[in-house]
Coordinates of C-alpha atoms in Angstrom, one line a residue:
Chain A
X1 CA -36.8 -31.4 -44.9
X2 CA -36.1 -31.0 -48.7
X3 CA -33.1 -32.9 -49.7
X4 CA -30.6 -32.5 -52.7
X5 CA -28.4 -34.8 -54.1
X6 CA -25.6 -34.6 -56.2
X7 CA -23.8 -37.1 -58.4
X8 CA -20.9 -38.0 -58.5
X9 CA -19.6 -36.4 -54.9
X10 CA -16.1 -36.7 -56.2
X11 CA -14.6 -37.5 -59.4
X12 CA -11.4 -37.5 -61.2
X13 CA -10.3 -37.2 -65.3
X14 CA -8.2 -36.8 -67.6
X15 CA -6.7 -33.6 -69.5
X16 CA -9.6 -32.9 -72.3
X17 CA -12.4 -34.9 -71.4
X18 CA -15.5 -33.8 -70.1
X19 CA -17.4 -34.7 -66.7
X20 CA -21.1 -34.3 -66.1
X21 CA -22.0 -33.9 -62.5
X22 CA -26.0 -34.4 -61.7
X23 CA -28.1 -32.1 -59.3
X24 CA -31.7 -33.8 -58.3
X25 CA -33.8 -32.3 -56.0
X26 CA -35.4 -35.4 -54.0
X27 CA -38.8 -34.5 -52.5
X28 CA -39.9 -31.5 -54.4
X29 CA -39.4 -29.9 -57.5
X30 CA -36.9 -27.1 -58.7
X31 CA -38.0 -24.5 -61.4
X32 CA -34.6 -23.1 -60.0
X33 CA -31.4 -24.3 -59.4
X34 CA -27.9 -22.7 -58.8
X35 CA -24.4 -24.2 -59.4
X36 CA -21.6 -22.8 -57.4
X37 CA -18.0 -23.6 -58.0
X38 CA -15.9 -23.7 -54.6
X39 CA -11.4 -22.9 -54.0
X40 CA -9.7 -24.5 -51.4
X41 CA -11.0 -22.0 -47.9
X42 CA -12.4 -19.6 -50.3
X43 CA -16.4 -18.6 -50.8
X44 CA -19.1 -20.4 -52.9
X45 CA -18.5 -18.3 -56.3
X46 CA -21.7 -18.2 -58.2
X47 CA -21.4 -19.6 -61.7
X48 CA -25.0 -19.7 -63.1
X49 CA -28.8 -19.6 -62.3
X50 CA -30.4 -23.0 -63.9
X51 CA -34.0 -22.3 -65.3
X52 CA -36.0 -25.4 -66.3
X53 CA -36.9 -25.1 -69.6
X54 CA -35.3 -22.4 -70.2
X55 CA -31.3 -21.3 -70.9
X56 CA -29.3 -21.3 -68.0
X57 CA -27.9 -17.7 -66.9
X58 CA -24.9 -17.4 -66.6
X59 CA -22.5 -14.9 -63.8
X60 CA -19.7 -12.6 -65.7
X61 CA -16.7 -14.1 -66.4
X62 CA -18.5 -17.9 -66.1
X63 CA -17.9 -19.2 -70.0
X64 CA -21.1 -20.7 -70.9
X65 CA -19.9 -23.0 -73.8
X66 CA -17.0 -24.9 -70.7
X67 CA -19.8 -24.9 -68.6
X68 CA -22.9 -26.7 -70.2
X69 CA -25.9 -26.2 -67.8
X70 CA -29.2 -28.1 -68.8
X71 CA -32.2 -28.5 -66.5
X72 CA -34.4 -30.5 -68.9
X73 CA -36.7 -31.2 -66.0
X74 CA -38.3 -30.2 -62.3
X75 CA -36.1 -32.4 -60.3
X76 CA -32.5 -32.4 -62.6
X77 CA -29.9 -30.2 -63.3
X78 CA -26.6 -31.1 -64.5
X79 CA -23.5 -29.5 -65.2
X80 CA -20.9 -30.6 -68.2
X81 CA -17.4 -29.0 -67.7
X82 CA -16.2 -29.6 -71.7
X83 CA -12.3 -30.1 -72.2
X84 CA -11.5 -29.7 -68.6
X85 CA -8.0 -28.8 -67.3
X86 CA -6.5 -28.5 -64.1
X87 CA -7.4 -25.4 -63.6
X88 CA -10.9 -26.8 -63.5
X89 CA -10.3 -28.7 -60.5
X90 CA -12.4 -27.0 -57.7
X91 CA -15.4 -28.1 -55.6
X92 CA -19.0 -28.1 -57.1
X93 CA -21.4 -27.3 -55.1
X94 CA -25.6 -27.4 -56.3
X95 CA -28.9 -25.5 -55.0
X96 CA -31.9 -25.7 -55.4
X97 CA -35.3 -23.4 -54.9
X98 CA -38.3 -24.2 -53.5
X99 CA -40.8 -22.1 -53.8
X100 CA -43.3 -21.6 -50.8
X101 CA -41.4 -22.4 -47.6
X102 CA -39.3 -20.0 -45.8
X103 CA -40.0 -16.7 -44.4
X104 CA -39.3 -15.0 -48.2
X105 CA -41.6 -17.4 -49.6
X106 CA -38.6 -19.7 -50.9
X107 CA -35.8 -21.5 -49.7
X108 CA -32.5 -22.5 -51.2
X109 CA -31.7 -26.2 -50.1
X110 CA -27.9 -26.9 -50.9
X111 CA -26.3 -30.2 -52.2
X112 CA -23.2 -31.8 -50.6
X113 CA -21.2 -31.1 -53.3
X114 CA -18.9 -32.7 -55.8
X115 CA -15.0 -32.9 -55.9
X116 CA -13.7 -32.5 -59.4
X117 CA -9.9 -33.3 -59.6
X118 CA -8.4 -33.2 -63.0
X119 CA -5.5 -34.6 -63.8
Chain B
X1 CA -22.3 -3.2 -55.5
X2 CA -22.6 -6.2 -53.7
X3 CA -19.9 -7.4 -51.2
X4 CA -20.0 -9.6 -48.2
X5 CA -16.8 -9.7 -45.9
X6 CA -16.3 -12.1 -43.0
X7 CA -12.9 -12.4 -41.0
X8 CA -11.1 -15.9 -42.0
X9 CA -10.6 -17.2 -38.9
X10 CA -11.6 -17.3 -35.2
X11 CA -10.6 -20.3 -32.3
X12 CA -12.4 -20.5 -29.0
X13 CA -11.8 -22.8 -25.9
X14 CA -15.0 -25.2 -26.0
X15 CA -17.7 -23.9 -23.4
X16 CA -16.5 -20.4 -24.7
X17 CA -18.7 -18.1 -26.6
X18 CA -17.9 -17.4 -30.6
X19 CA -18.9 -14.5 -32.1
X20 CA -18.3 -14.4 -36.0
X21 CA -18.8 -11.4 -37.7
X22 CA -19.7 -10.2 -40.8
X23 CA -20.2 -6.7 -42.9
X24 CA -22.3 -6.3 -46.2
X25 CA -22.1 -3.4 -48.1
X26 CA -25.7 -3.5 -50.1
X27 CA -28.4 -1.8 -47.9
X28 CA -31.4 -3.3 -50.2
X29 CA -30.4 -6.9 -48.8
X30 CA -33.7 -8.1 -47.7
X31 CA -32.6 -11.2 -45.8
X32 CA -29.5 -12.0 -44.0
X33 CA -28.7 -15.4 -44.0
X34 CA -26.0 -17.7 -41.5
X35 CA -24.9 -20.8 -42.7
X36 CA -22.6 -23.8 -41.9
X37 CA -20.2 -26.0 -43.9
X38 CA -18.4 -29.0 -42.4
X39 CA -15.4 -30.5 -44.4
X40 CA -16.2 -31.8 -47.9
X41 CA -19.7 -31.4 -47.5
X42 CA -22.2 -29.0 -48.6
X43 CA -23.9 -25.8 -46.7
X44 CA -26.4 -26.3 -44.1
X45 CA -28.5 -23.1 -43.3
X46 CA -28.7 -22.0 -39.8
X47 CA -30.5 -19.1 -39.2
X48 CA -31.5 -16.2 -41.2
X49 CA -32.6 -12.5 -39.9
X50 CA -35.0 -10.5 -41.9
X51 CA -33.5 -6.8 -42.4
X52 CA -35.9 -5.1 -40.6
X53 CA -35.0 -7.0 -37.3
X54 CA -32.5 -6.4 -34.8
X55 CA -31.7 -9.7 -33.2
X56 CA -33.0 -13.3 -33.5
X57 CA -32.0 -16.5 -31.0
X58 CA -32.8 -19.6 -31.7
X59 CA -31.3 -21.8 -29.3
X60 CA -27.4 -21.3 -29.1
X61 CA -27.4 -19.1 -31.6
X62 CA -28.0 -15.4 -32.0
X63 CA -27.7 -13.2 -34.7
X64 CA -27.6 -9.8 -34.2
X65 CA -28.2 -6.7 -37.3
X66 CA -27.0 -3.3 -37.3
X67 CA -28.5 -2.0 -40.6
X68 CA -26.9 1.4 -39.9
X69 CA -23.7 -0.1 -39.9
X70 CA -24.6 -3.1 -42.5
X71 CA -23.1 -5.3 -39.7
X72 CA -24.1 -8.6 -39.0
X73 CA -23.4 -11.1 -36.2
X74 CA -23.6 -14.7 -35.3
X75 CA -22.6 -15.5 -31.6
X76 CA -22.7 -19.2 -30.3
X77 CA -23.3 -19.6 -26.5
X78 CA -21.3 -22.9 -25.2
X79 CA -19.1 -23.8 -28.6
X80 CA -19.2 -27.1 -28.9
X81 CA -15.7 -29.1 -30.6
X82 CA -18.7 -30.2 -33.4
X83 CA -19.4 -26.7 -34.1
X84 CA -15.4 -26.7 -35.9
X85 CA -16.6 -25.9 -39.5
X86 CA -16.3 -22.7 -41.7
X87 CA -19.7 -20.1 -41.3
X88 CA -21.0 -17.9 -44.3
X89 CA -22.9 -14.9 -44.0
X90 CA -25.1 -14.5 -47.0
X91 CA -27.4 -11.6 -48.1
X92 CA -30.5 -11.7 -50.3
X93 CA -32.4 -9.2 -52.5
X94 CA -36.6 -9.2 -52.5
X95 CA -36.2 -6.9 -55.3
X96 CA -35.0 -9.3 -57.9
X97 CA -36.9 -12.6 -56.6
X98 CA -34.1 -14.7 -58.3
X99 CA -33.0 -16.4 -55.1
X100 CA -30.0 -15.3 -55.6
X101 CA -27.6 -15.3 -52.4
X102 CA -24.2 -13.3 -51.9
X103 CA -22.0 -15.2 -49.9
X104 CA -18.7 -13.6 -48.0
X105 CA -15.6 -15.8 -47.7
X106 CA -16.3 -17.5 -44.9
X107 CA -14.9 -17.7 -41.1
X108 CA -13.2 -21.4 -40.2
X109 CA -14.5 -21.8 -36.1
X110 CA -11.7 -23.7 -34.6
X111 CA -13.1 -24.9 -31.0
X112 CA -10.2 -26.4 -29.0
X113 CA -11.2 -29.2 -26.2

């Protein structure tokens, strides 16, 4: 089966740095990938649809310049949360599309996510 | 609009049946999705029912669709301790062809020994 990694699967910073957390699709490629943020026994909350080559789209009330999306190629996506704060503390979780499996002619593989803890 | 809701919580006796339910409010969802997340780790899908379908089993597991009621179901026969873990419903829309998927909030299976 497809496989999707993520990078790091936990992490923790400082007050005002930045983290980049890596999303690679193993064994096939990704035109598509999608980057959901996670609360403590709460639902995956979309943030943004990543588009290689292309800007990432972002979900309403997701601020684009705190969350840097870039999917400079078929197989990575990553995700910078600038000047992070506590607040930003949640669970990351990646997906990623591939196109011609599945009964809708695509299916979303998920990574195991990554554990941002700021401090 | 789109909304998914799922009841937090359910606890069986293992060897029991669970039944987790779910209700969508979108009628042009085109696929109906179950998936399962064990602790700290990402989604893992388990079945999916296309909307024009009433029921699918595969295995333990069957899902059950009432479009008139935008009701979905997942019931597992013989809950197993290693079935513990929180189950999403999801819904997707042919129409856009984004991929996109609406999750609800998820139901934590507790299965007691």
């Amino acid at each position: 089966g497809a496989v999707v990694s993520q990078h790091p699967s936990w992490v923790i910073c400082k007050s005002g740095t930045s983290v980049k957390i890596e999303c690679r699709s193993l064994d096939f490629q990704a035109t598509t990938m999608f980057w959901y943020r996670q609360f403590p026994k709460q639902s995956l909350m979309l943030m943004a649809t990543s588009n290689e080559g292309s800007k990432a789209t972002y979900e309403q009330g997701v601020e684009k310049d705190k969350f840097l999306i870039n999917h400079a190629s078929l197989t990575l996506s990553t995700l910078t949360v600038t000047s992070a704060h506590p607040e930003d503390s949640s669970f990351y979780i990646c997906s990623a599309l591939r196109w011609g499996s599945g009964a809708v002619g695509y299916e979303q593989y998920f990574g195991p996510g990554t554990r941002l803890t700021v401090t | 609009g789109e909304d998914v809701e799922q009841s937090l919580f359910l606890s069986v006796r293992e060897g029991d049946s669970s039944v987790i339910n779910c209700t969508y409010t979108d009628s042009s969802s085109t696929y109906l999705y179950w998936y399962k997340q064990e602790p700290g780790a990402g989604l893992q899908l388990l079945t999916y029912i296309f909307s024009n379908m009433d029921m699918k089993q595969d295995q333990r597991l069957t899902v059950l669709l009432n479009k008139k009621d935008k009701h979905l179901s997942l019931r597992i026969a013989d809950t197993q301790t290693g079935d513990s873990a929180i189950y999403f419903c999801a819904e997707s829309f042919m129409a856009s062809n984004t991929g996109k998927l609406i999750f609800g909030q998820g139901t934590t299976l507790q299965v007691k020994p």
